[in-house]
Each structure stands twice: as structure tokens, then as C-alpha cells.
Amino acid sequence: MAQISLTFPDGNSRDYDAGVTAADVAASISNSLAKKAISATVNGEHFDLQWPISGDAQIAIHTMKDLEQAEELVRHDCAHIMARAVQELWPDVKVTIGPVIKDGWYYDFDREEPFSPEDLALIEKKMKEIINKRDTVTTEIWERDRAVKFYQDNNEPYKVELIESIPGDEPLRMYWHGDWQDLCRGPHLQHTGQVPGDGFKLMSVAGAYWRGDSDRAMLQRIYGVAFTNKEGLKKHLNMLEEAAKRDHRKLGREMDLFHMQEEAPGQVFWHPNGWRIYTLLQDYMRRRQDKGGYVEVNTPQVVNRKLWEKSGHWEKYQENMFIVEVDEDHAREKTVNALKPMNCPCHVQVYNQGLKSYRDLPLRMAEFGSCNRYEPSGALHGIMRVRGFTQDDGHIFCTREQIESETVEYIGFLSSVYKDLGFEEFRVKFSTRPEKRVGSDEIWDQAEEALANATKAAGFEYEINEGEGAFYGPKLEFVLTDAIGRDWQCGTHQVDFFMPERLDATYIGEDGAKHRPVMLHRATLGSFERFIGILIESHAGKLPFWLAPRQVVVASIVTDANDYAQEVVAALRAAGVRAEADVRNEKINYKVREHSLGKVPVILAVGMKEVEDRTVSARRLGSKQSQLVSLDEIVTELTKEACPPDQRG
């Protein structure tokens, strides 16, 4: 029998018979590893322990300590175990597909009656029974005709359709969990007992069209989450509970920030409090960009299709654009325009006005550009995912030699902005060249090397997103972490050789000849709407004092203190603090509760004692204790806090 060589992570190699399984390899190393092994990585592919290895390979054996692989397997097995539990409880239910998703899985079922919360409890109980049986998981390769007949005989039409949609005539992999069977690529664990019975939970049921087609059957999708132990599950559920409390839509109502309505889907109606946050954030970014050497521009909302055709967006992005047809001067043909979905082609038009020299580069151009993109209604989510939004968009026109230095400069800028806004940590993802791309390998080598060197020079490591760059250049994505550990991809920095070529942007080089500039697309916050949603959720509505729309409420305890309350408000406003009086004939505890719900950072209570002593009783949001402070002292203290971070000494 032919021999193959397997190389382990420590660099050592061993020879085995071709067709050896990862389970055999683990057993050849030690009985202990054979018992603990759950899967393997073979030449970068996640392998089931039962799959044969046919050629020389790099191999790593995984145990439950390898969290990435362990969680994938646990979640995948949970999907199958749940489907088995459903069919054991209701044999007439038809099964479809059940992929692993972030933190868990889902499975779609065809059942006439809707699943109820009580049904989910029954399914969970049955799943734990299956786990306790420790049934063996086995796999076989079947020919397509055999698999089709099997599912036809078992009245599983969705599985038949799935097989028919798989291209080619390659054999199909079948998995059994005990006596229950499913069509699946794998990999899976070796028996049901390896799934932690206290590490999963069924979360919800939703409708889902078969194959995402609204003309097809409406199925029922059950979602679950799973982890390798009960501690992981508990942590996740606590995070979800905390996230629900922080939901920006809920806090938006309580703080009276914005609303949305069906007459303008995906568009935000900003209320005075919300618009205050918006303008404060925009003013901050304008000052930072001005200091960073950016020139601010403003470009049209409605642009003729001819420009979008030149830029390539009409061909590649038209389905996400809002089209505007205008009967110009009653002409026979309507002029076709589009609301701009991004700002970059318009910025090139500004750049192209007048001759540019190499001495003018880099040219950093910024715009708070209002964009409109069609998003399916099902994808809309509060102000986090909208159709109309404004970006802190920027484009840097530079030479190829300046890519690295401009990238270092920008990462420092972005890092400082995030820190000012309360985000101390962020990760960098580096998306490299895709298979379909423009430009030579030499240009891509230069661009990727420049981004990699710049990221390291700025003091950051990066994760590689292989092949995920745009067709016109590589990209950096900046992923920040909020107060409860959630990741948000916000900032981007992208190299573009393509658009300057398409839109004929040039500069005169030192040699007197025309050259193409490189265009660096960059956004720090991204969409203002989305970033404000992130801020609200990360801070649980308790925004930094300088950014809070309502900073101080001065509440009178008795009617005789009303005039003094107004005097305190006037003193604070004169010092630049946003203050308002609450002199309603209500009890002070009622006023405190109401304004605390509205997330007002500071409540100053004033009664007759405070009037006589010219003091205030100050309470900070989240504190149950009040502090007696002189009027002059509180004005000085809050004036300092109200100063934006970029303007502090």
C-alpha cells in the first residue's frame, strides 16, 4: 500500500498508509489523544476524524480545548440533534437545511402548525435525551441516484431538491446520528454524548421562505445557541440580556432621540435630542479633519447615470441605487439620474477641476456625504441599517510612494478618534487581492506591502481576509469592541487604482509627464446613523457628558425655589453647558426618575436650603447618592466636562 507523510505542528513527520484517518493518526500518537480527539485540520481544511487522508499533508489534531473547531462541531451537531428531536416528536415534519451561524445554528422545518414556546421546551428536552444516549455518529459516501431514491422513499422532497441543485455528478456525503440521517458535508463529532447537554439553548422561531424565494413554501426556522460548556452559554445569555437593555431603538424612545415610520422606510426622523448628538459628533469630526489637513467639499445628491456608468457603479451597483427619472424641458426621452450611493466619483470630479501637480499631493478631501442605498426591508434595523445615511467620507489622492505614509497617518488619526469616543480597543482586518481584479500583480504587490508595513508601523497587528479585497485594490477594516464585548466594523481604508483611471484623474509628475494618482478611500465612523446607534448601545444611553444631548436638569423641590432653579440654569448656559429647568409641580423623586430614564447625566435639585446657601444637590446618573456643591463649583466642574475631548488642554 502506498505511503504518505503527515507533518505535525511541531515540524515532525510520520509515514502512514494512504487512506489513514485522523482518528487512526491520533491513536498512533497516544491513547489519551485518541480519546480526546474531536477533529483535525488537514492542509488547512477542517477534517472529520473518520475521513480518509489520501496524500502528504500538514495535520493538526483537535480536542475540546481548541475552541474554534470545538464550537463549530458542537453547533453543527446540535443542528442535527435538534432535527432528529423534531422528527422523533412529530414524524410528519419535513427537514431542509441547518447551517452553523455565529454563536449557534438554525434549522428550517416544514410543519403545518407553528412551533410554540412550549414546543421549544419539548425539543430541548428530547435533544438532551439524545445526547445522553451517546449514539455513534457515522458517515458514508453515496452515489447521487442512491441518495435521491433514499429521500424519495422517506418522503423528504426538500432533500431531493437539494441534491438536484448540487452541480456535477460527485458522490454525496451522508451522516447518521444514531438511526437518524442527514445529507451533510460535515465534519461532525464522533457520538452525540460529546455535545454538552448544558451548553445549548433554543432561542426563537421565525418564518423563512424555502431557498429565500417568496414564491416558495414558508418554513419555520428554529434558532439555537451552543457553547462547549454551561459557563460559555451563561455568559452569552447574560450578554444578550444586557444587549436588550442597551437596544438603541428602546433607548431612542426613552431619550426621545429619533423615530422611523413606514412612509419612509429605512430613513430616520431625528428629534431635537438626537439631532443634537448628530451635530455634536459632526462638529467634532469636522474639527479633527480640519486639523488633519483635509479640505471639506460638498457634492450633489442627484447625479446623471453617465457618471455612474463611467465609474463602473451602474454596472456593478445599480440594483442598490435609487433611480430618478426627469422629463427635462419636456424632451421625448427622460433623463435618468440616481441618488448617490457613495461619494467617490463626485470627489474625483472636484479633483479634476484644474491641473494638479505632484506638489499638490497628497490631497485629502472630506465630505459629510448624504448617501442613499436600497436595502431589502428585512435587512433594515433601526438606525444601524438604513437606506438614507451620511458618511464621514474622505478620499486621499496621492502617489504610489505615498500610500504607506498616508496609511500610517490615517491609522493614527482613526485611533485617536476612537479613543476620544470611548473605544480603547480595535482590531485591523486586511483584505487582500481577489481572483477577479484590475491592475498588474506588481501594483498589487506594492499596495499590499504598503498597507501591511503601515499597519505594523502604526503599532497594530492585522488579521488576513484572504481574497476579500475589492476588485480595484486591497483594504483595511477597523473593528472596534464595545462595552459588552461586541465587535463592530466601522472604519475602512481602501487603495484604489481603478477609479482614477476610469474617471481620467491625473497629475503632472516631476518628469513633466501626466501620471495617475492613487485614490485612498477612507471612512472613520462610517455611517453617522450607525455609529450613533453603536455609541448609544455601548454606553447604554449614558453618553459622555460632552456628547449628551441633555446635560443638566435643574429640578426645584418646592415652588419657592423655582426662581433660583432658573438662575442656576442661566449660569450653566452662560458657561456653555446644556441645561434646562424642571419647575413642574411634581415631587422631586418623580422628576429624578423621569430624567434618569431619559439618561440625563446630571440632575441638580434645589430647595429652600440650597436657595439660602447658593448651593445645589447634585446627583450623577446611575448614582443613588447626592452631593451638596456650591453653585460656582458646579458651574466650573461641568464647564470642564462639557468641553469636547479635542478642545481640552
XYZ file of C-alpha atoms in Angstrom:
649
model
C 0.000 0.000 0.000
C 1.211 3.488 -0.837
C 2.733 5.525 1.974
C 2.002 9.176 2.761
C 3.855 11.611 5.011
C 1.961 13.671 7.593
C 3.665 16.682 9.161
C 2.570 17.858 12.621
C 2.534 21.423 14.019
C 5.872 20.851 15.791
C 7.516 20.096 12.439
C 7.887 16.348 12.995
C 6.643 13.971 10.294
C 5.395 10.379 10.272
C 4.604 7.962 7.456
C 1.211 6.246 7.239
C -0.694 4.094 4.766
C -2.692 6.179 2.280
C -6.312 6.331 3.408
C -5.420 6.643 7.091
C -7.993 8.582 9.137
C -7.304 11.346 11.628
C -8.687 9.008 14.311
C -6.005 6.454 13.375
C -3.348 9.155 13.488
C -4.460 10.282 16.959
C -4.407 6.673 18.206
C -0.884 6.213 16.831
C 0.299 9.094 18.992
C -1.346 8.114 22.300
C -4.454 6.509 23.760
C -5.119 9.729 25.644
C -5.174 11.795 22.439
C -7.350 9.192 20.720
C -9.962 9.626 23.481
C -9.826 13.428 23.467
C -9.620 13.982 19.677
C -12.671 15.576 18.042
C -11.401 16.542 14.559
C -8.312 17.553 12.609
C -7.099 20.261 10.285
C -5.571 18.739 7.159
C -3.862 21.150 4.754
C -5.985 23.971 6.164
C -9.311 22.083 5.841
C -11.365 21.058 8.866
C -11.490 17.242 8.746
C -13.792 14.722 10.379
C -11.858 12.049 12.290
C -13.476 9.423 10.018
C -12.403 10.910 6.679
C -9.506 9.191 4.865
C -6.343 11.166 4.100
C -5.020 10.241 0.677
C -1.801 12.234 0.264
C 1.057 14.024 2.011
C -0.323 16.730 4.281
C 0.114 19.119 7.185
C -2.054 17.867 10.049
C -3.164 19.097 13.481
C -5.366 17.024 15.806
C -8.014 18.993 17.729
C -9.575 18.451 21.160
C -12.276 20.344 23.031
C -9.562 22.780 24.126
C -9.366 24.073 20.540
C -12.307 26.424 20.896
C -12.817 27.445 17.260
C -13.060 23.872 15.986
C -14.896 22.595 19.073
C -17.627 25.248 18.871
C -18.112 24.638 15.145
C -18.607 20.906 15.738
C -20.858 21.336 18.781
C -23.107 23.761 16.881
C -23.200 21.573 13.779
C -24.087 18.513 15.820
C -26.747 20.473 17.707
C -28.423 21.280 14.371
C -28.638 17.573 13.519
C -29.666 16.554 17.024
C -32.419 19.190 17.008
C -33.710 17.991 13.623
C -33.714 14.416 14.915
C -35.566 15.525 18.071
C -38.210 17.340 15.999
C -38.854 14.304 13.799
C -38.992 11.973 16.793
C -41.629 14.252 18.368
C -43.512 14.981 15.113
C -42.661 12.313 12.478
C -44.571 14.096 9.684
C -42.347 17.194 9.808
C -40.110 17.611 6.747
C -36.486 18.687 7.215
C -34.480 21.010 4.953
C -31.129 22.586 5.949
C -29.426 23.526 9.220
C -26.171 25.510 8.961
C -23.874 26.795 11.682
C -24.074 30.568 12.223
C -22.426 32.976 14.665
C -22.825 31.626 18.222
C -25.123 28.788 17.150
C -27.187 27.346 14.342
C -30.631 27.228 12.786
C -32.667 24.546 11.049
C -35.657 25.044 8.727
C -38.689 22.751 9.015
C -41.866 22.291 7.000
C -44.655 21.898 9.563
C -48.274 22.967 9.257
C -48.690 24.101 12.866
C -46.392 26.839 14.148
C -43.878 25.870 16.809
C -44.806 27.325 20.210
C -42.553 28.211 23.176
C -43.823 25.000 24.794
C -42.703 23.078 21.701
C -39.198 24.515 22.029
C -39.060 23.268 25.625
C -40.112 19.792 24.432
C -37.461 19.819 21.696
C -34.752 20.841 24.175
C -35.767 18.001 26.499
C -35.682 15.487 23.634
C -32.269 16.791 22.498
C -30.835 16.149 25.960
C -32.231 12.605 25.858
C -30.469 12.020 22.520
C -27.222 13.464 23.901
C -27.434 11.151 26.924
C -27.800 8.117 24.639
C -24.272 8.779 23.320
C -25.307 7.420 19.909
C -22.461 6.876 17.446
C -22.059 9.322 14.554
C -21.100 7.640 11.279
C -20.624 8.805 7.709
C -20.706 7.262 4.224
C -20.263 8.421 0.629
C -23.268 7.621 -1.594
C -23.850 7.882 -5.298
C -26.373 10.554 -6.254
C -29.052 8.143 -7.547
C -28.961 6.137 -4.332
C -29.321 9.297 -2.216
C -32.237 10.587 -4.295
C -34.071 7.269 -4.017
C -33.445 7.167 -0.269
C -35.054 10.570 0.254
C -37.905 9.853 -2.139
C -38.665 6.645 -0.232
C -38.588 8.590 3.049
C -40.822 11.397 1.731
C -38.208 14.134 2.112
C -38.787 16.290 -1.003
C -36.565 19.156 0.147
C -33.560 16.858 0.374
C -34.266 15.582 -3.151
C -34.352 19.154 -4.424
C -31.103 19.964 -2.614
C -29.343 17.050 -4.281
C -30.669 18.044 -7.688
C -29.296 21.566 -7.198
C -25.771 20.344 -6.397
C -23.724 20.704 -9.615
C -21.771 17.837 -11.129
C -22.039 14.119 -10.510
C -19.784 13.936 -7.470
C -20.775 11.485 -4.727
C -22.630 12.827 -1.682
C -21.732 12.539 1.979
C -24.363 11.140 4.339
C -24.264 11.313 8.135
C -26.050 9.252 10.782
C -26.559 10.341 14.362
C -27.780 7.045 15.748
C -30.569 5.948 13.388
C -31.338 9.487 12.207
C -29.741 10.515 8.915
C -28.954 13.766 7.079
C -27.206 14.923 3.910
C -24.214 16.939 5.099
C -20.664 17.995 4.187
C -19.521 17.586 7.813
C -17.383 17.399 9.818
C -19.096 16.142 12.988
C -18.270 14.793 16.426
C -17.947 11.043 16.978
C -21.001 10.469 19.187
C -23.917 12.563 20.447
C -22.598 12.459 24.009
C -19.755 14.804 23.057
C -22.264 17.668 22.836
C -22.513 19.364 26.265
C -26.110 18.960 27.394
C -25.922 22.140 29.474
C -24.169 24.227 26.833
C -27.016 24.916 24.381
C -30.402 26.641 24.291
C -33.160 27.064 21.696
C -33.831 30.771 21.294
C -36.616 31.564 18.851
C -38.728 30.645 15.825
C -39.047 32.722 12.659
C -40.551 32.301 9.211
C -38.213 31.665 6.270
C -39.039 31.049 2.619
C -37.535 27.905 1.126
C -34.332 28.863 -0.710
C -35.097 32.516 0.159
C -37.762 32.618 -2.586
C -41.025 34.375 -1.626
C -42.846 32.249 -4.225
C -41.839 29.063 -2.403
C -43.099 27.414 0.783
C -42.901 29.330 4.062
C -40.874 27.226 6.503
C -40.279 27.525 10.229
C -36.734 28.320 11.306
C -35.667 27.402 14.818
C -32.589 29.230 16.117
C -30.300 27.894 18.822
C -27.042 28.899 20.500
C -24.376 26.489 21.715
C -21.044 26.558 23.503
C -18.597 23.983 24.812
C -19.771 24.369 28.420
C -22.515 25.908 30.546
C -20.271 28.838 31.501
C -19.993 29.853 27.852
C -23.771 29.639 27.437
C -24.416 31.628 30.618
C -22.003 34.350 29.533
C -23.698 34.584 26.132
C -27.213 34.759 27.588
C -26.109 37.454 30.026
C -24.652 39.393 27.112
C -27.947 39.097 25.199
C -29.870 40.297 28.245
C -27.539 43.262 28.595
C -27.742 43.960 24.844
C -31.559 44.024 25.049
C -31.337 46.678 27.771
C -28.972 48.675 25.552
C -31.007 48.334 22.324
C -30.694 51.712 20.608
C -34.319 51.563 19.442
C -35.561 51.223 23.030
C -33.184 53.897 24.337
C -34.019 56.104 21.358
C -37.641 56.190 22.514
C -36.764 56.731 26.188
C -34.307 59.517 25.361
C -36.564 60.987 22.645
C -33.819 60.834 20.012
C -35.488 59.688 16.780
C -38.255 57.657 15.239
C -38.898 55.775 11.998
C -42.163 55.194 10.170
C -43.482 53.172 7.260
C -43.906 56.175 4.947
C -40.108 56.493 4.817
C -38.644 53.000 5.250
C -35.001 52.992 6.243
C -34.977 56.769 6.822
C -34.509 58.473 10.179
C -36.707 61.215 11.670
C -34.285 62.912 14.055
C -35.801 64.620 17.090
C -34.061 67.617 18.709
C -32.199 65.457 21.255
C -30.954 63.015 18.623
C -30.018 65.724 16.165
C -28.001 67.391 18.919
C -25.866 64.228 19.203
C -25.555 64.127 15.425
C -24.373 67.730 15.083
C -22.007 67.497 18.075
C -20.390 64.412 16.538
C -20.220 66.051 13.118
C -18.700 69.226 14.554
C -16.103 67.115 16.375
C -15.198 65.225 13.194
C -15.054 68.480 11.202
C -12.543 69.937 13.655
C -10.468 66.751 13.678
C -10.405 66.525 9.875
C -9.563 70.202 9.507
C -6.641 69.736 11.891
C -5.653 66.582 9.955
C -5.164 68.541 6.732
C -8.444 67.707 4.973
C -10.311 70.108 2.718
C -14.073 69.770 3.052
C -16.305 69.655 -0.022
C -19.969 69.059 -0.739
C -21.219 67.271 -3.840
C -24.657 66.760 -5.455
C -27.258 64.284 -4.216
C -28.660 63.518 -7.673
C -26.185 62.632 -10.416
C -26.756 61.644 -14.032
C -26.310 57.973 -14.905
C -23.474 58.875 -17.295
C -21.127 59.457 -14.362
C -22.183 56.193 -12.704
C -21.530 54.390 -15.989
C -18.048 55.901 -16.217
C -17.237 54.973 -12.615
C -18.476 51.405 -13.079
C -21.198 51.663 -10.423
C -24.072 51.485 -12.926
C -22.961 48.019 -13.981
C -21.987 46.670 -10.559
C -24.253 48.522 -8.108
C -27.393 49.581 -9.994
C -29.736 47.250 -8.097
C -28.848 49.098 -4.865
C -29.370 52.573 -6.329
C -32.480 54.773 -6.219
C -33.208 55.852 -9.786
C -34.648 59.307 -10.506
C -36.155 59.983 -13.953
C -36.718 63.583 -15.005
C -38.537 64.890 -18.092
C -36.026 67.653 -18.906
C -37.697 70.502 -20.825
C -40.427 68.074 -21.932
C -37.962 66.135 -24.031
C -39.106 62.901 -25.630
C -36.645 60.882 -23.556
C -36.431 61.152 -19.812
C -33.072 61.899 -18.257
C -32.019 59.085 -15.938
C -30.314 60.073 -12.699
C -29.576 58.304 -9.428
C -29.342 59.353 -5.815
C -25.697 58.875 -4.978
C -24.983 55.634 -3.068
C -21.394 56.774 -2.379
C -19.343 59.918 -2.793
C -16.144 58.780 -4.513
C -16.981 59.527 -8.204
C -18.082 63.032 -7.230
C -14.845 63.646 -5.349
C -12.884 62.774 -8.479
C -14.902 65.453 -10.303
C -13.746 68.029 -7.743
C -10.158 66.784 -8.051
C -10.306 67.049 -11.851
C -11.079 70.782 -11.787
C -7.775 72.418 -12.627
C -4.360 70.921 -13.269
C -2.719 69.089 -10.360
C 0.998 68.755 -9.741
C 2.903 66.197 -7.680
C 3.482 69.108 -5.280
C -0.300 69.186 -4.598
C -0.244 65.594 -3.375
C -1.333 64.177 -1.071
C -4.687 65.948 -1.395
C -7.008 64.924 1.446
C -10.645 65.579 0.610
C -13.555 65.040 3.023
C -17.332 65.298 2.877
C -20.195 64.591 5.204
C -21.863 62.982 2.252
C -25.520 62.021 2.327
C -25.990 58.702 0.531
C -28.950 56.524 -0.346
C -28.784 52.784 -0.936
C -31.585 50.313 -1.413
C -31.550 47.727 1.372
C -34.199 44.962 1.479
C -36.853 45.763 4.076
C -35.973 42.618 6.012
C -32.387 43.833 6.441
C -33.333 47.207 7.951
C -32.558 47.535 11.667
C -33.292 50.777 13.494
C -30.621 53.358 12.678
C -27.955 50.644 12.392
C -29.049 49.533 8.899
C -30.853 52.214 6.901
C -31.413 53.373 3.336
C -30.522 57.020 3.856
C -27.358 57.895 5.764
C -24.426 60.289 5.976
C -20.795 59.174 5.949
C -17.715 60.939 7.266
C -16.296 60.124 3.878
C -12.815 61.013 2.724
C -10.553 60.400 -0.241
C -6.826 60.922 -0.322
C -5.293 61.480 -3.761
C -1.616 60.549 -3.602
C 1.286 58.940 -5.435
C 2.050 55.230 -5.101
C 5.059 56.113 -2.980
C 2.797 57.972 -0.526
C 0.409 55.050 0.147
C 2.379 53.831 3.160
C 2.935 57.194 4.847
C -0.686 58.252 4.301
C -1.899 54.952 5.736
C 0.265 55.362 8.861
C -1.080 58.893 9.236
C -4.678 57.738 8.853
C -4.436 54.833 11.319
C -3.102 57.270 13.916
C -5.975 59.656 13.165
C -8.595 56.902 13.443
C -7.067 55.514 16.635
C -7.190 58.938 18.282
C -10.825 59.497 17.241
C -11.942 56.118 18.578
C -10.157 56.781 21.871
C -11.868 60.171 22.219
C -15.218 58.445 21.697
C -14.589 55.805 24.362
C -13.331 52.886 22.287
C -9.878 51.961 23.538
C -9.586 48.727 21.541
C -9.962 47.868 17.891
C -8.679 45.191 15.538
C -7.441 45.530 11.981
C -8.515 43.183 9.199
C -6.504 43.162 5.981
C -8.431 42.148 2.850
C -6.096 41.021 0.063
C -6.436 40.696 -3.727
C -9.439 38.787 -5.077
C -9.253 36.453 -8.062
C -11.072 38.941 -10.295
C -9.221 42.252 -10.150
C -7.815 45.084 -12.201
C -4.166 46.090 -12.287
C -0.940 44.153 -12.524
C 0.443 41.844 -9.842
C 3.303 44.313 -9.453
C 0.908 47.116 -8.487
C -0.973 44.820 -6.090
C 2.296 43.694 -4.509
C 3.234 47.304 -3.915
C -0.175 48.255 -2.468
C -0.444 45.236 -0.166
C 3.120 45.663 1.066
C 2.462 49.346 1.766
C -0.700 48.611 3.782
C 0.984 45.795 5.720
C 4.056 47.901 6.543
C 1.930 50.897 7.506
C -0.274 48.878 9.850
C 2.764 47.480 11.649
C 4.441 50.896 11.740
C 1.293 52.282 13.395
C 1.678 49.635 16.107
C -1.053 47.182 15.083
C -1.136 43.573 14.025
C -3.712 42.505 11.451
C -5.874 39.531 10.517
C -5.780 38.439 6.884
C -9.061 38.229 4.934
C -7.663 36.273 2.000
C -9.101 37.363 -1.348
C -11.676 39.731 0.217
C -10.284 42.965 -1.179
C -12.208 44.979 -3.761
C -11.522 44.306 -7.436
C -9.686 47.649 -7.591
C -7.443 47.386 -4.511
C -6.707 45.944 -1.036
C -8.485 47.180 2.069
C -8.082 47.640 5.820
C -11.142 47.278 8.044
C -11.162 48.584 11.613
C -13.261 46.590 14.084
C -13.897 48.233 17.443
C -15.063 46.492 20.621
C -17.890 47.989 22.690
C -18.514 47.942 26.443
C -20.050 44.449 26.446
C -17.514 42.863 24.136
C -19.360 43.069 20.821
C -17.409 43.782 17.639
C -18.431 46.482 15.170
C -16.738 47.001 11.806
C -16.751 50.769 11.309
C -13.703 52.368 9.735
C -12.211 51.409 6.371
C -9.123 52.379 4.396
C -9.006 51.218 0.804
C -6.494 51.531 -2.030
C -7.996 52.247 -5.466
C -6.041 52.243 -8.736
C -9.190 51.797 -10.794
C -11.382 54.879 -10.401
C -8.682 57.471 -11.236
C -8.197 55.517 -14.475
C -11.927 55.298 -15.228
C -12.537 58.987 -14.498
C -9.296 60.253 -16.050
C -7.712 61.764 -12.932
C -4.100 62.863 -13.475
C -1.278 64.905 -12.006
C 1.911 66.279 -13.506
C 4.931 64.463 -12.086
C 8.479 65.703 -11.525
C 9.267 64.461 -15.026
C 6.688 66.807 -16.540
C 4.509 63.918 -17.729
C 0.967 63.014 -16.724
C 0.524 60.265 -14.115
C -2.439 58.612 -12.419
C -2.888 59.352 -8.728
C -3.792 56.576 -6.324
C -7.123 57.120 -4.564
C -7.368 56.085 -0.909
C -10.990 55.710 0.225
C -11.333 56.172 3.984
C -14.160 56.467 6.499
C -13.570 56.678 10.240
C -17.026 56.475 11.776
C -18.639 55.240 8.577
C -22.359 55.998 8.691
C -23.190 58.624 11.332
C -26.533 56.901 11.873
C -24.946 53.535 12.565
C -22.144 54.958 14.687
C -24.602 56.870 16.872
C -26.507 53.605 17.347
C -23.254 51.931 18.406
C -22.473 54.783 20.814
C -25.932 54.576 22.375
C -25.668 50.810 22.883
C -22.068 50.777 24.073
C -22.743 53.491 26.652
C -26.239 52.120 27.473
C -27.548 55.611 26.727
C -25.213 57.178 29.311
C -23.265 59.149 26.746
C -20.101 61.065 27.666
C -21.090 64.407 29.171
C -19.825 66.457 26.215
C -21.930 64.381 23.806
C -25.111 64.064 25.906
C -27.984 65.960 24.250
C -29.428 66.993 27.631
C -26.567 67.567 30.037
C -28.194 69.019 33.139
C -31.702 69.311 34.554
C -32.182 71.698 37.469
C -35.243 70.452 39.366
C -36.996 72.520 42.012
C -38.071 70.712 45.181
C -40.566 73.428 46.194
C -42.266 76.177 44.200
C -40.423 78.897 46.124
C -37.159 77.572 44.663
C -38.292 77.982 41.048
C -36.587 81.351 40.510
C -33.299 80.015 41.875
C -33.582 76.968 39.591
C -33.856 79.324 36.611
C -30.854 81.299 37.886
C -28.776 78.085 38.056
C -29.832 77.207 34.505
C -28.831 80.670 33.261
C -25.401 80.388 34.907
C -24.769 76.990 33.324
C -25.930 78.076 29.876
C -23.722 81.149 30.045
C -20.784 78.778 30.637
C -21.721 76.670 27.589
C -23.464 73.817 29.435
C -26.768 72.493 28.055
C -29.123 72.978 30.996
C -32.881 73.146 31.481
C -35.200 73.734 34.406
C -37.924 71.421 35.682
C -40.187 73.585 37.844
C -43.327 71.488 37.457
C -45.482 70.949 40.493
C -44.323 67.358 40.910
C -42.474 65.544 43.679
C -38.685 65.574 43.349
C -38.497 61.751 43.308
C -40.837 61.713 40.288
C -38.666 64.266 38.478
C -35.465 62.342 39.244
C -36.944 59.047 37.969
C -38.213 60.644 34.765
C -34.946 62.379 33.883
C -32.885 59.341 34.868
C -34.931 57.275 32.393
C -34.116 59.933 29.777
C -30.407 59.407 30.620
C -29.727 62.984 31.718
C -26.165 62.815 33.135
C -26.597 65.346 35.971
C -29.680 66.320 37.974
C -29.373 69.314 40.289
C -32.095 69.519 42.941
C -32.752 72.861 44.630
C -34.930 73.593 47.670
C -35.039 76.439 50.144
C -31.813 75.342 51.875
C -29.994 75.450 48.521
C -31.541 78.888 47.827
C -30.254 80.262 51.119
C -26.756 78.742 50.789
C -26.492 79.225 46.988
C -25.747 75.522 46.552
C -27.214 72.622 44.581
C -27.808 68.968 45.448
C -26.031 67.175 42.578
C -26.803 63.627 41.529
C -24.960 61.797 38.753
C -26.772 59.343 36.506
C -26.505 55.840 37.975
C -25.664 57.061 41.486
C -28.098 56.938 44.397
C -26.105 59.492 46.370
C -26.403 63.264 46.102
C -23.649 65.743 46.847
C -24.128 69.283 48.113
C -21.999 71.633 45.985
C -21.759 75.408 45.693
C -23.186 76.968 42.557
C -19.801 78.372 41.473
C -18.136 74.974 41.994
C -20.695 73.004 39.967
C -20.557 75.530 37.102
C -16.751 75.271 36.959
C -16.820 71.465 37.174
C -19.457 70.944 34.494
C -17.938 73.534 32.163
C -14.754 71.449 32.021
C -16.706 68.240 31.400
C -18.756 69.848 28.631
C -15.626 70.584 26.604
C -15.184 68.123 23.682
C -12.063 65.949 24.031
C -10.233 67.574 21.111
C -10.558 71.028 22.718
C -9.303 70.168 26.188
C -5.979 71.497 27.373
